Amino acid sequence: MSKESLPDLHLDTLMIHAGHSADPTTRALAQPIYQTATFGFDTVDEMNSSWDRTGLVYCREGSPTVYALQDKLAAIEGGEAAICASSGMGAICSTLLTVLKQGDHLLCSKEVFSHSGVFVKELLAEKMGIQVSYADFCNVEDVMQNIRSNTSVLFTETPSNPSLGVVDIQAVSRVAKENDCLLIVDSTFAPPPIQQPLSLGADLVVHSLTKYINGHGDALGGAVIGPKEIVEKIHWPGMPSYTGACLSPFNAWLIMRGMMTLDMRVRKHSENALAIAKFLESHPLVERVNYPALESHPQHRLCLTQMHGMGGGIVSFWLRKGINGMDLETADKKLLDATKLMTIATSLGEGCTLIQIEHNGMIRIAVGLENPADLLRDLEQALDSLTK
């Protein structure tokens, strides 16, 4: 931050000012993009000492643009340090490869992003000798029963992708500490201001920056935030040597630009999603709706406290079977094809609303920033098409 930093700044102020100051050379107020692969020096000694002074030798290890984003992420999550990667999976892979060793046991949530599941099962368990088992992290008792003497890491998402289960981070963190385990929480679906897992006892928090934190659907990125001692091990050698998943300076700049409006965007996503969830829950063609801010959600009370009552921007639901004689797959496809405002696409956290079919007939809506009345009209006409 420029000038003297005020203490105890609010979150929405930190999203704008943390990690940012006028460029010391040009005095440019906007964060410069240091679009370079390497850094030059006048002497050999200057290059050798740069590792310790700034770490700026080669862009895979870091750049001033990426460092600024890392400072901002650490500030909004209340962590000591952050390390960025080229995607959310780059952050997850770099982290788990750093903190796990052969013979360790990883207790993984039964509900994680599909690519995380593939990495854990096919690389860590089947090729690297990491013991892996699974638990329902929404049930703390199940987590406790599945911890072993060699368990070193608990890995979960909350809310989970795509079923939106909400994990009690404080309760699971107590279990982790009692058993000398690291708790890693993927909080992509609930960035600040919804929740801050580190303040609830998690050791590390992971984000796909591609989603809400960037917010514009134009850049991939990932990050892990937590204690400096652990993050520095991911910074070296984890991210640059184990995965090489470095974040480009240009993408870091795009993500920082998006972060300035993160607080207001997330609140709007959540407001729109709640309106859609309530509409769907009352519709006769809908069998079930899953959204944490609905009273019908099994972890609704936890959403009110841990997530400050904001359910996030994802709504999942199931149509009733046998609508107009159709099987569920046919009805799902017809519904999505009939939408006019919503875009059939994967991802989330963008300005426009995205809709897709998940497994077991689940439909997932990544609610955007449009006027909610227009989104409801689009859903209503699409649902009406099922009976014609």
PDB file of C-alpha atoms in Angstrom, residues 173-282:
ATOM      1  CA  SER A 173      -9.799 -27.931  12.062  1.00  0.00           C
ATOM      2  CA  ARG A 174     -10.028 -29.002  15.700  1.00  0.00           C
ATOM      3  CA  VAL A 175      -9.858 -32.634  14.592  1.00  0.00           C
ATOM      4  CA  ALA A 176      -6.858 -31.824  12.380  1.00  0.00           C
ATOM      5  CA  LYS A 177      -4.970 -30.122  15.200  1.00  0.00           C
ATOM      6  CA  GLU A 178      -5.740 -32.918  17.667  1.00  0.00           C
ATOM      7  CA  ASN A 179      -4.188 -35.389  15.207  1.00  0.00           C
ATOM      8  CA  ASP A 180      -1.280 -33.181  14.058  1.00  0.00           C
ATOM      9  CA  CYS A 181      -2.617 -32.910  10.491  1.00  0.00           C
ATOM     10  CA  LEU A 182      -2.678 -30.057   8.012  1.00  0.00           C
ATOM     11  CA  LEU A 183      -6.156 -28.962   6.963  1.00  0.00           C
ATOM     12  CA  ILE A 184      -6.319 -27.690   3.373  1.00  0.00           C
ATOM     13  CA  VAL A 185      -9.593 -26.088   2.263  1.00  0.00           C
ATOM     14  CA  ASP A 186     -10.502 -25.369  -1.351  1.00  0.00           C
ATOM     15  CA  SER A 187     -12.711 -22.293  -0.963  1.00  0.00           C
ATOM     16  CA  THR A 188     -13.196 -21.513  -4.655  1.00  0.00           C
ATOM     17  CA  PHE A 189     -17.004 -21.543  -4.333  1.00  0.00           C
ATOM     18  CA  ALA A 190     -16.932 -19.194  -1.338  1.00  0.00           C
ATOM     19  CA  PRO A 191     -14.246 -16.515  -1.604  1.00  0.00           C
ATOM     20  CA  PRO A 192     -14.122 -13.490   0.684  1.00  0.00           C
ATOM     21  CA  PRO A 193     -16.427 -11.886   1.732  1.00  0.00           C
ATOM     22  CA  ILE A 194     -18.358 -15.172   2.074  1.00  0.00           C
ATOM     23  CA  GLN A 195     -15.816 -17.026   4.222  1.00  0.00           C
ATOM     24  CA  GLN A 196     -12.158 -16.949   5.295  1.00  0.00           C
ATOM     25  CA  PRO A 197     -11.082 -20.519   6.145  1.00  0.00           C
ATOM     26  CA  LEU A 198      -7.812 -19.471   7.812  1.00  0.00           C
ATOM     27  CA  SER A 199      -9.739 -17.501  10.426  1.00  0.00           C
ATOM     28  CA  LEU A 200     -11.765 -20.660  11.112  1.00  0.00           C
ATOM     29  CA  GLY A 201      -8.700 -22.816  11.752  1.00  0.00           C
ATOM     30  CA  ALA A 202      -7.658 -24.117   8.336  1.00  0.00           C
ATOM     31  CA  ASP A 203      -3.911 -24.269   7.707  1.00  0.00           C
ATOM     32  CA  LEU A 204      -4.043 -23.526   3.988  1.00  0.00           C
ATOM     33  CA  VAL A 205      -6.758 -22.162   1.712  1.00  0.00           C
ATOM     34  CA  VAL A 206      -6.761 -22.817  -2.029  1.00  0.00           C
ATOM     35  CA  HIS A 207      -8.555 -20.866  -4.749  1.00  0.00           C
ATOM     36  CA  SER A 208      -9.099 -21.151  -8.445  1.00  0.00           C
ATOM     37  CA  LEU A 209      -8.533 -17.483  -9.203  1.00  0.00           C
ATOM     38  CA  THR A 210     -10.170 -18.101 -12.583  1.00  0.00           C
ATOM     39  CA  LYS A 211     -13.577 -17.996 -10.940  1.00  0.00           C
ATOM     40  CA  TYR A 212     -14.945 -15.307  -8.606  1.00  0.00           C
ATOM     41  CA  ILE A 213     -11.662 -13.651  -7.699  1.00  0.00           C
ATOM     42  CA  ASN A 214     -10.923 -12.762 -11.321  1.00  0.00           C
ATOM     43  CA  GLY A 215     -14.606 -12.544 -12.174  1.00  0.00           C
ATOM     44  CA  HIS A 216     -14.361 -11.829 -15.893  1.00  0.00           C
ATOM     45  CA  GLY A 217     -13.749 -15.253 -17.420  1.00  0.00           C
ATOM     46  CA  ASP A 218     -10.635 -14.086 -19.237  1.00  0.00           C
ATOM     47  CA  ALA A 219      -7.723 -15.513 -17.220  1.00  0.00           C
ATOM     48  CA  LEU A 220      -6.735 -18.794 -15.575  1.00  0.00           C
ATOM     49  CA  GLY A 221      -5.029 -18.712 -12.193  1.00  0.00           C
ATOM     50  CA  GLY A 222      -4.760 -20.388  -8.820  1.00  0.00           C
ATOM     51  CA  ALA A 223      -3.395 -19.625  -5.375  1.00  0.00           C
ATOM     52  CA  VAL A 224      -2.674 -21.111  -1.980  1.00  0.00           C
ATOM     53  CA  ILE A 225      -2.549 -18.911   1.123  1.00  0.00           C
ATOM     54  CA  GLY A 226      -1.369 -19.666   4.640  1.00  0.00           C
ATOM     55  CA  PRO A 227       1.614 -19.579   7.004  1.00  0.00           C
ATOM     56  CA  LYS A 228       4.832 -18.205   5.515  1.00  0.00           C
ATOM     57  CA  GLU A 229       6.802 -21.311   6.498  1.00  0.00           C
ATOM     58  CA  ILE A 230       4.584 -23.647   4.450  1.00  0.00           C
ATOM     59  CA  VAL A 231       3.959 -21.265   1.554  1.00  0.00           C
ATOM     60  CA  GLU A 232       7.699 -20.708   1.082  1.00  0.00           C
ATOM     61  CA  LYS A 233       8.158 -24.462   0.606  1.00  0.00           C
ATOM     62  CA  ILE A 234       5.492 -24.418  -2.098  1.00  0.00           C
ATOM     63  CA  HIS A 235       7.171 -21.350  -3.623  1.00  0.00           C
ATOM     64  CA  TRP A 236      10.429 -23.284  -3.681  1.00  0.00           C
ATOM     65  CA  PRO A 237      10.739 -25.999  -4.782  1.00  0.00           C
ATOM     66  CA  GLY A 238       7.060 -27.054  -4.988  1.00  0.00           C
ATOM     67  CA  MET A 239       5.517 -24.853  -7.653  1.00  0.00           C
ATOM     68  CA  PRO A 240       8.475 -24.036  -9.936  1.00  0.00           C
ATOM     69  CA  SER A 241      10.156 -27.475  -9.766  1.00  0.00           C
ATOM     70  CA  TYR A 242       7.433 -30.067  -9.133  1.00  0.00           C
ATOM     71  CA  THR A 243       4.752 -28.690 -11.439  1.00  0.00           C
ATOM     72  CA  GLY A 244       6.212 -25.620 -13.188  1.00  0.00           C
ATOM     73  CA  ALA A 245       2.723 -24.153 -12.937  1.00  0.00           C
ATOM     74  CA  CYS A 246       3.743 -20.503 -12.786  1.00  0.00           C
ATOM     75  CA  LEU A 247       1.228 -17.710 -13.248  1.00  0.00           C
ATOM     76  CA  SER A 248       1.912 -15.295 -16.104  1.00  0.00           C
ATOM     77  CA  PRO A 249       2.337 -11.596 -15.215  1.00  0.00           C
ATOM     78  CA  PHE A 250      -0.469 -10.630 -17.605  1.00  0.00           C
ATOM     79  CA  ASN A 251      -2.933 -13.029 -15.970  1.00  0.00           C
ATOM     80  CA  ALA A 252      -1.880 -11.761 -12.548  1.00  0.00           C
ATOM     81  CA  TRP A 253      -2.661  -8.233 -13.709  1.00  0.00           C
ATOM     82  CA  LEU A 254      -6.085  -9.267 -15.033  1.00  0.00           C
ATOM     83  CA  ILE A 255      -6.911 -11.014 -11.765  1.00  0.00           C
ATOM     84  CA  MET A 256      -5.873  -8.013  -9.675  1.00  0.00           C
ATOM     85  CA  ARG A 257      -8.056  -5.775 -11.812  1.00  0.00           C
ATOM     86  CA  GLY A 258     -10.997  -8.079 -11.145  1.00  0.00           C
ATOM     87  CA  MET A 259     -10.338  -8.191  -7.399  1.00  0.00           C
ATOM     88  CA  MET A 260     -11.212  -4.524  -6.994  1.00  0.00           C
ATOM     89  CA  THR A 261     -14.906  -5.375  -7.423  1.00  0.00           C
ATOM     90  CA  LEU A 262     -14.819  -8.808  -5.748  1.00  0.00           C
ATOM     91  CA  ASP A 263     -16.792  -7.807  -2.650  1.00  0.00           C
ATOM     92  CA  MET A 264     -19.720  -6.250  -4.511  1.00  0.00           C
ATOM     93  CA  ARG A 265     -19.724  -8.930  -7.209  1.00  0.00           C
ATOM     94  CA  VAL A 266     -19.871 -11.819  -4.754  1.00  0.00           C
ATOM     95  CA  ARG A 267     -22.753 -10.216  -2.884  1.00  0.00           C
ATOM     96  CA  LYS A 268     -24.648  -9.729  -6.168  1.00  0.00           C
ATOM     97  CA  HIS A 269     -23.940 -13.317  -7.265  1.00  0.00           C
ATOM     98  CA  SER A 270     -25.327 -14.534  -3.942  1.00  0.00           C
ATOM     99  CA  GLU A 271     -28.438 -12.329  -4.087  1.00  0.00           C
ATOM    100  CA  ASN A 272     -29.243 -13.475  -7.633  1.00  0.00           C
ATOM    101  CA  ALA A 273     -28.609 -17.118  -6.775  1.00  0.00           C
ATOM    102  CA  LEU A 274     -30.935 -16.994  -3.779  1.00  0.00           C
ATOM    103  CA  ALA A 275     -33.710 -15.512  -5.943  1.00  0.00           C
ATOM    104  CA  ILE A 276     -33.263 -18.305  -8.501  1.00  0.00           C
ATOM    105  CA  ALA A 277     -33.110 -20.994  -5.808  1.00  0.00           C
ATOM    106  CA  LYS A 278     -36.371 -19.792  -4.240  1.00  0.00           C
ATOM    107  CA  PHE A 279     -38.071 -19.666  -7.649  1.00  0.00           C
ATOM    108  CA  LEU A 280     -36.967 -23.184  -8.541  1.00  0.00           C
ATOM    109  CA  GLU A 281     -37.936 -24.584  -5.149  1.00  0.00           C
ATOM    110  CA  SER A 282     -41.508 -23.402  -5.688  1.00  0.00           C
TER     111      SER A 282
END
